[in-house]
Coordinates of C-alpha atoms and ligand atoms in Angstrom, one line a residue:
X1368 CA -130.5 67.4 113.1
X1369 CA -132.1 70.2 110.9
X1370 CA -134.1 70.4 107.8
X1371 CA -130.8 71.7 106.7
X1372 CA -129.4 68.4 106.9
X1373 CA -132.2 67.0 105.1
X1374 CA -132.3 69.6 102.7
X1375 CA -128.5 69.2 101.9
X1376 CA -129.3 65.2 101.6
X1377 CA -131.6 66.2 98.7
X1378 CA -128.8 68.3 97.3
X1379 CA -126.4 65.5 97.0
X1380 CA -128.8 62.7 95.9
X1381 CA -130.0 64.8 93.0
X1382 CA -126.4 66.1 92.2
X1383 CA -125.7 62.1 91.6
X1384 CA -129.0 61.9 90.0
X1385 CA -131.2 60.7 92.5
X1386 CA -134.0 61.8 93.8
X1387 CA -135.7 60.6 97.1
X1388 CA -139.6 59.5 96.9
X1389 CA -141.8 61.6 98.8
X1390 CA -142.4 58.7 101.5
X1391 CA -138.8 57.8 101.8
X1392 CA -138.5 62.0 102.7
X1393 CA -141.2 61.6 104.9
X1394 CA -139.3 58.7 107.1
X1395 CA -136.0 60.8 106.6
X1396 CA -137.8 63.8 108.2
X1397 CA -139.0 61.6 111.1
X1398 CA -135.7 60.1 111.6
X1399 CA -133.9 63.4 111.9
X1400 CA -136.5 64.5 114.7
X1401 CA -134.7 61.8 117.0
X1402 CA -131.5 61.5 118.3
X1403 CA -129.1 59.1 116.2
X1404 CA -125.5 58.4 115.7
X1405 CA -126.0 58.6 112.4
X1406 CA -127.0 61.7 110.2
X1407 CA -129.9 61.7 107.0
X1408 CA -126.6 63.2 105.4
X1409 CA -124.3 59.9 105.8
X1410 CA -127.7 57.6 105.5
X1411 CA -128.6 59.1 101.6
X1412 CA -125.0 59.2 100.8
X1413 CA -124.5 55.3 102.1
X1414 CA -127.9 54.6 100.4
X1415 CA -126.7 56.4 96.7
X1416 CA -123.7 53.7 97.3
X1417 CA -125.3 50.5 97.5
X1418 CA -128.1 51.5 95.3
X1419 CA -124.9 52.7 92.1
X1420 CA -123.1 49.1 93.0
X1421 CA -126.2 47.5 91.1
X1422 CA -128.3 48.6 88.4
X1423 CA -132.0 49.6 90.6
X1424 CA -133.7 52.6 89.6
X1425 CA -132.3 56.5 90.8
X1426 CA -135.1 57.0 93.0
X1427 CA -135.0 56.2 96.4
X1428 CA -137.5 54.6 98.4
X1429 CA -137.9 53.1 101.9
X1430 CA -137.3 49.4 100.8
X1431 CA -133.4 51.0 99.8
X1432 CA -133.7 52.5 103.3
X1433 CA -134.5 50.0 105.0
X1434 CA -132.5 47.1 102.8
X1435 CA -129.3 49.5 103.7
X1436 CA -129.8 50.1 107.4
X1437 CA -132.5 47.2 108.4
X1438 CA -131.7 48.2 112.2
X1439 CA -133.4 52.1 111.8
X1440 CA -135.6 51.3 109.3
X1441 CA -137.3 48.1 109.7
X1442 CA -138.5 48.3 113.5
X1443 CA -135.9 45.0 113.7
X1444 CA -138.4 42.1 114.6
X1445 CA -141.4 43.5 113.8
X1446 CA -141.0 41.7 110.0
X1447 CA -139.4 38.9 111.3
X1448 CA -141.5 37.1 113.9
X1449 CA -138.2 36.3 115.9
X1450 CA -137.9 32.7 117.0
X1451 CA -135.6 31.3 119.5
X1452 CA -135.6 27.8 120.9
X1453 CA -134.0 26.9 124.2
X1454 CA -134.4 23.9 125.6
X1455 CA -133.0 23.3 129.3
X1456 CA -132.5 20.1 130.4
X1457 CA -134.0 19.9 134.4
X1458 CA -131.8 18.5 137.2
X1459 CA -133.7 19.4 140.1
X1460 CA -137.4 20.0 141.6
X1461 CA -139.4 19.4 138.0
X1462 CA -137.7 15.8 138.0
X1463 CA -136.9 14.6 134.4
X1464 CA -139.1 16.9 133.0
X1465 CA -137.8 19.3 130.1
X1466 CA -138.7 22.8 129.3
X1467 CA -139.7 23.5 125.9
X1468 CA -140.1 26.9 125.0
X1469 CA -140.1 29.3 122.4
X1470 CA -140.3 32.9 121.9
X1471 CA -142.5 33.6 118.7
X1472 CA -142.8 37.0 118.8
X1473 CA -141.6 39.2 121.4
X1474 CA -141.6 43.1 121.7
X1475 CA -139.1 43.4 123.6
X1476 CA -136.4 43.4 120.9
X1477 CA -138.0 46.1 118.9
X1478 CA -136.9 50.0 118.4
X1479 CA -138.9 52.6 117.6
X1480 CA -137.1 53.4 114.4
X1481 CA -137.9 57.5 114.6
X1482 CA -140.6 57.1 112.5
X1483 CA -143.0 60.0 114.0
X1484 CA -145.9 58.8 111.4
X1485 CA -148.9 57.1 112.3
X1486 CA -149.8 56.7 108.5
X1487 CA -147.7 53.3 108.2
X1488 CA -149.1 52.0 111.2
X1489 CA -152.8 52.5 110.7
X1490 CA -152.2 51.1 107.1
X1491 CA -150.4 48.1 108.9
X1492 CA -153.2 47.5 110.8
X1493 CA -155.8 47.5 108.3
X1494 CA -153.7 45.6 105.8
X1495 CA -153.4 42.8 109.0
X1496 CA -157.0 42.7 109.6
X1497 CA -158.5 42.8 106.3
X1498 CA -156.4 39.5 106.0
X1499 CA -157.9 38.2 109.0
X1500 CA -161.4 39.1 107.4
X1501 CA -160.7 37.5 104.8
X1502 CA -160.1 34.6 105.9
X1503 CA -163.6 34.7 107.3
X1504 CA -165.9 32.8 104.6
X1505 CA -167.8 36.0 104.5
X1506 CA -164.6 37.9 103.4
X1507 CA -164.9 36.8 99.7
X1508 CA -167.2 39.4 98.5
X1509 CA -165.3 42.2 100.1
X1510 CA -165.2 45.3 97.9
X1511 CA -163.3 48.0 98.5
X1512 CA -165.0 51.7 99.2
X1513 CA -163.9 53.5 96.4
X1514 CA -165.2 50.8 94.2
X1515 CA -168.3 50.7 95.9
X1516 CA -171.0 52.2 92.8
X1517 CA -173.3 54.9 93.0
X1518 CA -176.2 52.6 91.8
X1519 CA -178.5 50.7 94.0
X1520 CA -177.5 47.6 95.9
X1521 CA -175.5 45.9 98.2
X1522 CA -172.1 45.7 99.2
X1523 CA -169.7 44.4 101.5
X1524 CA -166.9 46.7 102.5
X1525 CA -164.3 46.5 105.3
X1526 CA -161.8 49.9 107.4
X1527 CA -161.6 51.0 110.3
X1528 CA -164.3 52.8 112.7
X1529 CA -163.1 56.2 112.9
X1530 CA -166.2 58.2 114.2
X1531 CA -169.3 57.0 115.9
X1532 CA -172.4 59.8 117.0
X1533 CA -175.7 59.2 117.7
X1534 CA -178.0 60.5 115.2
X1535 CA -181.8 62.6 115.3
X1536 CA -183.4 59.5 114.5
X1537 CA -182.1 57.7 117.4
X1538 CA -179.8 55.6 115.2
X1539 CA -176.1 55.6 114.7
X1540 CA -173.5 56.8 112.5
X1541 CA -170.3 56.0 112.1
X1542 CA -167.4 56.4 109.6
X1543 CA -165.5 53.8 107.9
X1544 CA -161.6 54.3 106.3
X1545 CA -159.9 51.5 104.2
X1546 CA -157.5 52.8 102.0
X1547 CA -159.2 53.9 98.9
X1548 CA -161.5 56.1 100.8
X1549 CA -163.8 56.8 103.5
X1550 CA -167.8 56.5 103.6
X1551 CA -170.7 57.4 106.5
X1552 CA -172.8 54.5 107.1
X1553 CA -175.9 54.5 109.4
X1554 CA -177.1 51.9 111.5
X1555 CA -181.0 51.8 112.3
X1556 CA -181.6 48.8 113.4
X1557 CA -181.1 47.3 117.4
X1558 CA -179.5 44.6 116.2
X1559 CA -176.4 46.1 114.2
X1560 CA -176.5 48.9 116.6
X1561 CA -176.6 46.2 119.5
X1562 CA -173.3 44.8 117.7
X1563 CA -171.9 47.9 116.8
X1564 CA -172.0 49.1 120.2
X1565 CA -169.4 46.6 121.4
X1566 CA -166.8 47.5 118.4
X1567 CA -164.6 50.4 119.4
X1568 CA -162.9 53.2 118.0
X1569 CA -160.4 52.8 115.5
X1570 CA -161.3 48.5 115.2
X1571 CA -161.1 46.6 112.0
X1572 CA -164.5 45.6 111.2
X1573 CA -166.5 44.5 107.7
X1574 CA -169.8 45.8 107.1
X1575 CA -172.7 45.3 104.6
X1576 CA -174.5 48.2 103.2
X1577 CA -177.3 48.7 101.7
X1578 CA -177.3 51.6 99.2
X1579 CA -180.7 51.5 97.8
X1580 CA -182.2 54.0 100.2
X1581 CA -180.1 56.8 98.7
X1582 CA -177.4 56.2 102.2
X1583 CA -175.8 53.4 102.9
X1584 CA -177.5 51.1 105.9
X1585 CA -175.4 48.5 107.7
X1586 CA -177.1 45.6 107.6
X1587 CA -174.4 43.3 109.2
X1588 CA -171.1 43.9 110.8
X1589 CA -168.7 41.1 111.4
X1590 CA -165.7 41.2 113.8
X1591 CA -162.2 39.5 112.5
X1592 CA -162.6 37.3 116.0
X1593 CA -161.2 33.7 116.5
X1594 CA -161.4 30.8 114.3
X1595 CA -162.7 27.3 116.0
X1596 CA -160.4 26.1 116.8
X1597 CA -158.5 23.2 118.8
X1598 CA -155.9 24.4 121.7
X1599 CA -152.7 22.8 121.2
X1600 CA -151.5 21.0 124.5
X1601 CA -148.4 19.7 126.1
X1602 CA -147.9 15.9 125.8
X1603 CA -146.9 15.9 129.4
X1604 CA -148.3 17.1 132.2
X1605 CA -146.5 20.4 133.0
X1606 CA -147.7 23.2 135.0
X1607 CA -147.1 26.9 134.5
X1608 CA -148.0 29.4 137.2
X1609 CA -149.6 33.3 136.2
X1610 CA -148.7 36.4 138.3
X1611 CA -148.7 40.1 137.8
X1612 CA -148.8 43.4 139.1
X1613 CA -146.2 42.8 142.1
X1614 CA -145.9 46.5 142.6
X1615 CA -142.9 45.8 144.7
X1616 CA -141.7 48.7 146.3
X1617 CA -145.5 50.4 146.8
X1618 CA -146.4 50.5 151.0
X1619 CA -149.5 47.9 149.4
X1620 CA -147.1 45.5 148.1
X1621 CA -148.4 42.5 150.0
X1622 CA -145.4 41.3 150.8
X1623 CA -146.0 38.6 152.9
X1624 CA -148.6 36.7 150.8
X1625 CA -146.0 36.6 148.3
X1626 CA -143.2 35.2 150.7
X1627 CA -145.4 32.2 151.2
X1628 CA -146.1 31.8 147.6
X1629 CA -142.5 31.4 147.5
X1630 CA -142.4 29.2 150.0
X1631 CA -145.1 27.4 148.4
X1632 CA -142.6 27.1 145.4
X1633 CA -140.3 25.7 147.8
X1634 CA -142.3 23.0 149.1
X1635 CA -141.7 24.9 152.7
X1636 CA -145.8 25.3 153.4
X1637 CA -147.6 22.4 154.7
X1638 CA -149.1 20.7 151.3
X1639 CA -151.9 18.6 150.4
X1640 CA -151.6 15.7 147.5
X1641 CA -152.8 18.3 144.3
X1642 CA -149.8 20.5 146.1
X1643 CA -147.7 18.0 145.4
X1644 CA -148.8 17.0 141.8
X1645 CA -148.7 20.9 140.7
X1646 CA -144.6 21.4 142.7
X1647 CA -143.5 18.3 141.1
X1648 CA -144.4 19.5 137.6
X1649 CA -144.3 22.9 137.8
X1650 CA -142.1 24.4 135.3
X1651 CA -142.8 27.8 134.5
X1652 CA -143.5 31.4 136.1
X1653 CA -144.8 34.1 134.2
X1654 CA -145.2 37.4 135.1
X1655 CA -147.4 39.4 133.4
X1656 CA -145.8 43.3 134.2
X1657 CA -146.2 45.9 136.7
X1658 CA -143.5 44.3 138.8
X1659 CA -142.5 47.1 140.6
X1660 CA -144.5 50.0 141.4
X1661 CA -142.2 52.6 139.9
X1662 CA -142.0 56.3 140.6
X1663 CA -143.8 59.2 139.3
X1664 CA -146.4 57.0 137.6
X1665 CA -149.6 59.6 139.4
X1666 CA -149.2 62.6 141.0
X1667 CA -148.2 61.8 144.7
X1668 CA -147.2 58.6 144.1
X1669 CA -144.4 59.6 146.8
X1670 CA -146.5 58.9 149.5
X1671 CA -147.6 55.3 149.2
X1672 CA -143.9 54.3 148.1
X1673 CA -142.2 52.1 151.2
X1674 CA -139.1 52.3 148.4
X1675 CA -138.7 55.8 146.1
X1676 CA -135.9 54.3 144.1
X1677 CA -136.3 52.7 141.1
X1678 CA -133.0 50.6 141.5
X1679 CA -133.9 49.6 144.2
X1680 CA -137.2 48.2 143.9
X1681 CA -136.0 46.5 141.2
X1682 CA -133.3 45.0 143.6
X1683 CA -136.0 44.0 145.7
X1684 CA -138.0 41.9 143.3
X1685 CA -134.1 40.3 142.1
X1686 CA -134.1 39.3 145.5
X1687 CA -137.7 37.7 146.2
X1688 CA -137.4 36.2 142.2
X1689 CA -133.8 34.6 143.6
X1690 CA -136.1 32.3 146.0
X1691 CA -137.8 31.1 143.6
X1692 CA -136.6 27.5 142.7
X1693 CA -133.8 27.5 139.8
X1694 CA -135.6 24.6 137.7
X1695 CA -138.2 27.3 137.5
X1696 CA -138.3 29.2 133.7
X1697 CA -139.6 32.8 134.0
X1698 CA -140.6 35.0 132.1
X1699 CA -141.0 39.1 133.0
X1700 CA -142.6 41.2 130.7
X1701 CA -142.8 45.0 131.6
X1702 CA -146.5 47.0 132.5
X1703 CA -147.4 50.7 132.6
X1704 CA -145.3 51.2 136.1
X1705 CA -142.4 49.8 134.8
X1706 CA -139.2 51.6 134.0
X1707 CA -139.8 51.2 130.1
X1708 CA -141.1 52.9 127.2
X1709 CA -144.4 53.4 128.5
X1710 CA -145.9 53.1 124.6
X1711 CA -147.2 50.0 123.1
X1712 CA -145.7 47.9 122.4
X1713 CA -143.2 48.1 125.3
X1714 CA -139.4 46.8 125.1
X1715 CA -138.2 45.2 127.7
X1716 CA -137.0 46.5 130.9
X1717 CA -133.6 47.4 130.5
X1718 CA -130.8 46.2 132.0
X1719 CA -129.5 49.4 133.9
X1720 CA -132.6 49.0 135.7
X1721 CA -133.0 45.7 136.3
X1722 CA -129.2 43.8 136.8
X1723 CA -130.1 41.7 139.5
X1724 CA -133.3 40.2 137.5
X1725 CA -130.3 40.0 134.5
X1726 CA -128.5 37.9 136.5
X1727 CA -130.6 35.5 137.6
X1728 CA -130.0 32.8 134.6
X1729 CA -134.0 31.3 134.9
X1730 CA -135.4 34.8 134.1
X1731 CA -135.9 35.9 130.8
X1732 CA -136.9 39.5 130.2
X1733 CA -139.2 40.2 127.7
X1734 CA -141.7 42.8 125.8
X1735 CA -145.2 43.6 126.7
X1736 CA -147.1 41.9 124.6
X1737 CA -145.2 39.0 124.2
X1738 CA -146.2 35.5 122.2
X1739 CA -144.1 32.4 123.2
X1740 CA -144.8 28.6 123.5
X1741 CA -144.2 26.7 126.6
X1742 CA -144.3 22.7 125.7
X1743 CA -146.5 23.1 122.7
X1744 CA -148.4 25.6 124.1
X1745 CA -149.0 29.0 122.9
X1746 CA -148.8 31.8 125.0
X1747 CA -150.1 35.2 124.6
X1748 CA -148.9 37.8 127.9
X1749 CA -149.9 41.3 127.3
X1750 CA -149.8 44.0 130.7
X1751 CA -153.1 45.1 129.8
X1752 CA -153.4 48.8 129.5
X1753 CA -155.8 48.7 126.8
X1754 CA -158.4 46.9 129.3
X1755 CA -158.9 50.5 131.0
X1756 CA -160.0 52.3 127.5
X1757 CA -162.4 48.7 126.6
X1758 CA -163.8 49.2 129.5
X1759 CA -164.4 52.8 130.0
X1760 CA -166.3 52.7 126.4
X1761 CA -167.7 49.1 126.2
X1762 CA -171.4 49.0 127.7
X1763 CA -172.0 46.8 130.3
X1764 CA -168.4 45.9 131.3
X1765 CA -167.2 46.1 134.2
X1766 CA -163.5 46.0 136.3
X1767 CA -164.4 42.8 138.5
X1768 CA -164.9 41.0 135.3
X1769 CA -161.9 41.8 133.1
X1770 CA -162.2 38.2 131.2
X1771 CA -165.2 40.4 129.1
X1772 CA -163.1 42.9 128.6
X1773 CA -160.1 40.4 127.3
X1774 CA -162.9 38.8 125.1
X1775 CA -163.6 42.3 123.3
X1776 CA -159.6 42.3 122.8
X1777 CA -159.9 38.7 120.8
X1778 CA -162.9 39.6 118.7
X1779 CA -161.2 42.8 117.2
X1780 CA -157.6 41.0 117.2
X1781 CA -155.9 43.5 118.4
X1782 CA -154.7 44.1 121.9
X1783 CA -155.2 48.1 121.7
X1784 CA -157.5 49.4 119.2
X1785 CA -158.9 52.4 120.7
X1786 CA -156.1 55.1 119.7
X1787 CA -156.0 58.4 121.8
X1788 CA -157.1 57.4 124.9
X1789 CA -155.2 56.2 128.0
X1790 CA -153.2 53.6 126.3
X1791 CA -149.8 55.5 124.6
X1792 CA -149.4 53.2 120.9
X1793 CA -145.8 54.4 119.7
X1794 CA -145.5 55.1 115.7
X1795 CA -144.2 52.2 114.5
X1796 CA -144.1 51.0 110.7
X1797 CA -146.1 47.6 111.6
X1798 CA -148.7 47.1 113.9
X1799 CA -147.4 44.5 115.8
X1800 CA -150.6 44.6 118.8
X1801 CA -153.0 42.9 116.1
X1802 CA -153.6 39.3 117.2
X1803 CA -152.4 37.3 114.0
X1804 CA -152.3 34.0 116.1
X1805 CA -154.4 33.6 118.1
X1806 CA -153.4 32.1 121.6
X1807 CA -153.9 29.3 123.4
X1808 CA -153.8 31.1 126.5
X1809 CA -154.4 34.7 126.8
X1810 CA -153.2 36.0 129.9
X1811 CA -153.2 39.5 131.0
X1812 CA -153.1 41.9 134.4
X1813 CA -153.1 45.3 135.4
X1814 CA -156.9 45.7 136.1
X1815 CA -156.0 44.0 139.8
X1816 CA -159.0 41.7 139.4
X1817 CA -159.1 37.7 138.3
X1818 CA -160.9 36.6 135.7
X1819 CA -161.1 33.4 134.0
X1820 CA -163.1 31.6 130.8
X1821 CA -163.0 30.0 128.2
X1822 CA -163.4 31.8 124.7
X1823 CA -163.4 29.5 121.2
X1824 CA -160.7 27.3 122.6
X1825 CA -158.4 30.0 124.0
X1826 CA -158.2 30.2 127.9
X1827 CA -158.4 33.4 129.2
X1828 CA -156.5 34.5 132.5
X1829 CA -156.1 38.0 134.2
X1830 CA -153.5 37.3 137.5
X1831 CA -154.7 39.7 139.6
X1832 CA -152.6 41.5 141.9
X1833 CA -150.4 41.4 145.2
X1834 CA -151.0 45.0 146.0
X1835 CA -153.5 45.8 148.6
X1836 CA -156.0 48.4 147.5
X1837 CA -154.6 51.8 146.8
X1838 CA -156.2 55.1 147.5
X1839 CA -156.6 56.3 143.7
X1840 CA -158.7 52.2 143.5
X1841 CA -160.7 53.2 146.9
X1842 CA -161.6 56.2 145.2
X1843 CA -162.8 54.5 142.0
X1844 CA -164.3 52.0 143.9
X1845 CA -162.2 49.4 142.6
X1846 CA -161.8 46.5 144.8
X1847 CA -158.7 44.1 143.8
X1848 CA -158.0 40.5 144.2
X1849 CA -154.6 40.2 145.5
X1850 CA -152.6 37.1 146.8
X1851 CA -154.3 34.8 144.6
X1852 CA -152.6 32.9 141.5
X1853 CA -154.0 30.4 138.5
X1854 CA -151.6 27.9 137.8
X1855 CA -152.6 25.8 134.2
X1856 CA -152.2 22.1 133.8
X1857 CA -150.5 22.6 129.9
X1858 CA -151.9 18.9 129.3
X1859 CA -155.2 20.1 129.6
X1860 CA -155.1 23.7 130.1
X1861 CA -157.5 23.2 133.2
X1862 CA -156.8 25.7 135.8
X1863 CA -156.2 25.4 139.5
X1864 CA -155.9 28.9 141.7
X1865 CA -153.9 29.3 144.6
X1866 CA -154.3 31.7 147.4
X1867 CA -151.6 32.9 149.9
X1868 CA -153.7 35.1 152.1
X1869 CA -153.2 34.3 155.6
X1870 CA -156.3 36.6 157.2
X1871 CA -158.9 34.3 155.6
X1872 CA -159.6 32.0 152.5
X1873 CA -160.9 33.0 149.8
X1874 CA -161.4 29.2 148.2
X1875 CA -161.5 28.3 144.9
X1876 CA -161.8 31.4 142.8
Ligands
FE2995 FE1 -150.7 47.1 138.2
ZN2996 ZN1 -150.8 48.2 135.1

């Protein structure tokens, strides 16, 4: 696809007296960078059709695009917050009980639709968060910048953080965008530059300024953050087990700590009374990403594979996830060394790679992040590649405590708001990472390290690991947790972990 193509799209449209708007061209450009079976030429000329069966207006814009070809155009569920029941009645193991789950929103459905423009998605995001903000009490006086006056006074105004240097004074300065305009506000005081200090780049955040001084001071900032709130729970007591960051297929894989987890499933190991209680009602298994180990992920990954093919580590976790007892429901979402889109958010694994976990009929693959609600209870499971960049630019966070770093993720709503930094965001027309609902239980991985707490009313997990340490951790001096799993009453979200480390006990975590 050329600019010719494009070019001779124009042509036609205006030869039937249309003419394309200078964002639906913009879309049209992007799409014809990426591979399609479709050409712009056959998408204007399909458009020109629909749109001279009614009466609309002869320009064309992107709601035409995308109300002709929803598939390319609309990022599929990204509009539609995709719900699917499924309710499975239980004949063995979990005794009468009955899983109840549904998938609210779930990434692993969605396309890229060749949109190379981060314009819609930033605007996405502040149009998402603004909402949030004002739905803060706070957010009723919210102005926006360009109507911010010259005279002296105060104002309340709300964008995102796109610069942040010290200044001479030994204050702060940082920018702030909405979508009228952008203004430079300086923060003097420890307080706001105390708060300020835990928002990062490219966040969502409302401000107060005070203009009299001839600059404009930030007074206050607020965060969008969580509501109080009251977690839903399950009317009966069912339990639902965390894991993540198998790395099956790595020479760390800990491979035998996670045989007797699965014979812990199975009611093989020797069990005590609690043992029992959690087996009996244990209904689901959810996997947080990372599941293999993948190849080519760092340079010389070669060398601590016991497995180089992707297939075949895949085959491998098919056959370990086969054990695990069939009343069980899981759910797989992919991480950053899985063989997916590595940008946010990531689709599911596909099935070329993964058959064996396709055939398994109590596994259902899903996107990274994905929202769903087991028995009442809402679920948010995102990998957690974000956690790297909060914590490389947060102060006074660190890897053994990722639960601080998950907290900073609920505050901004949004599960990657740093942009240009180790976590790949793809260009999508809606932002889908901010945190609309907030979660009953947030639950992420990837940093190797446990972590649990309790923040407004949403429990927060990271799994940890069942990879032993790898050189590139030794050499960061990153110590990981492996071989050790929270499993969640859903009645009470109260949470139990389970080790599976022969060598020595680690206890209760
Ligand atoms: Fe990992
Ligand atoms: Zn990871």
């Amino acid at each position: 696809m050329t600019t010719n193509s494009l070019q001779k799209a124009l042509v036609e449209a205006l030869s039937f007296g249309y003419q394309i708007s200078p964002k639906a061209l913009t879309v049209l450009k992007d799409f014809g960078k990426g591979r399609s079976e479709i050409s712009v030429e056959e998408i204007v000329r399909k458009v020109i059709e629909e749109k001279a069966r009614g009466k609309s207006s002869k320009s064309i814009e992107i709601d035409d695009l995308v109300s002709v070809f929803p598939d390319i155009f609309e990022g599929v569920a990204f509009r539609l917050s995709r719900s699917a029941s499924m309710a499975s009645g239980v004949k063995e193991g979990g005794k009468d009980l009955e899983s109840e789950v549904e998938i609210v929103s779930d990434s692993g459905s969605l396309l890229s639709p060749g949109v190379e423009t981060f314009s819609f998605l930033f605007k996405s995001r502040y149009e998402k968060l603004v909402k949030i903000l004002m739905e803060r009490p706070e957010g009723r006086q919210l102005i926006k910048i360009s109507k911010m006056g010259k005279e002296k006074g105060n104002a309340r105004i709300a964008g995102l953080v796109s610069v942040k240097r010290p200044t001479k004074s030994g204050g702060v300065e940082f920018t702030l965008d909405d979508d009228t305009g952008n203004v430079s506000v300086l923060v003097s005081s420890s307080e706001v530059k105390k708060a300020l200090s835990e928002i990062t780049l490219d966040q969502c955040i409302m401000v107060d300024v005070d203009a009299s001084q001839g600059r404009l001071l930030a007074k206050n900032i607020f965060q969008p953050d969580t509501p109080s709130r009251v977690a839903s729970t399950s009317k009966k007591t069912v339990y639902a087990v965390f894991l993540s960051d198998l790395h099956v297929g790595s020479d760390k894989f800990m491979e035998s700590a996670f045989n007797r987890f699965l014979e812990w499933l199975n009611g093989v190991t020797g069990r005590s009374e609690e043992d029992e209680e959690i087996i009996g009602r244990l209904k689901y298994l959810v996997i947080g990403g990372d599941i293999v180990d993948g190849v080519g992920v760092f340079p010389n990954q070669e060398y601590e594979l016991a497995e180089q093919d992707v297939y075949k580590q895949y085959e491998m976790v098919a056959k370990k996830l086969k054990l695990v007892p069939r009343h069980l429901q899981m759910f797989v979402i992919p991480g950053n060394h899985d063989a997916t889109r590595q940008a946010l958010p990531q689709p599911m694994i596909p099935r070329k790679y993964a058959e064996g976990l396709y055939s398994l009929l109590n596994v259902r693959m899903l996107g990274d992040p994905c929202l769903f609600k087991l028995n009442g209870v809402s679920v948010l499971t995102y990998h957690g590649r974000s956690l790297d960049d909060v914590l490389a630019t947060t102060p006074g966070l660190s890897y053994q405590r990722p639960e601080e770093a998950m907290k900073v993720l609920l505050r901004a709503r949004h599960l990657a708001p740093i942009f240009g930094h180790r976590t790949p965001i793809a260009p999508e027309r809606e932002d889908s990472l901010v945190i609309e609902q907030v979660p009953d239980i947030f639950h992420c991985g990837h940093v190797h390290a446990v972590g649990e707490d309790n923040y407004k009313s949403t429990l927060i997990l990271n799994s940890g690991c069942w990879q032993a340490q790898t050189g590139y951790q030794a050499n960061l001096g990153i110590s990981p947790r492996p071989g050790i799993v929270p499993v969640v009453n859903l009645a009470t979200i109260e949470v139990v972990w389970k080790e599976f480390l022969t060598s020595f006990s680690l206890g209760s975590k």
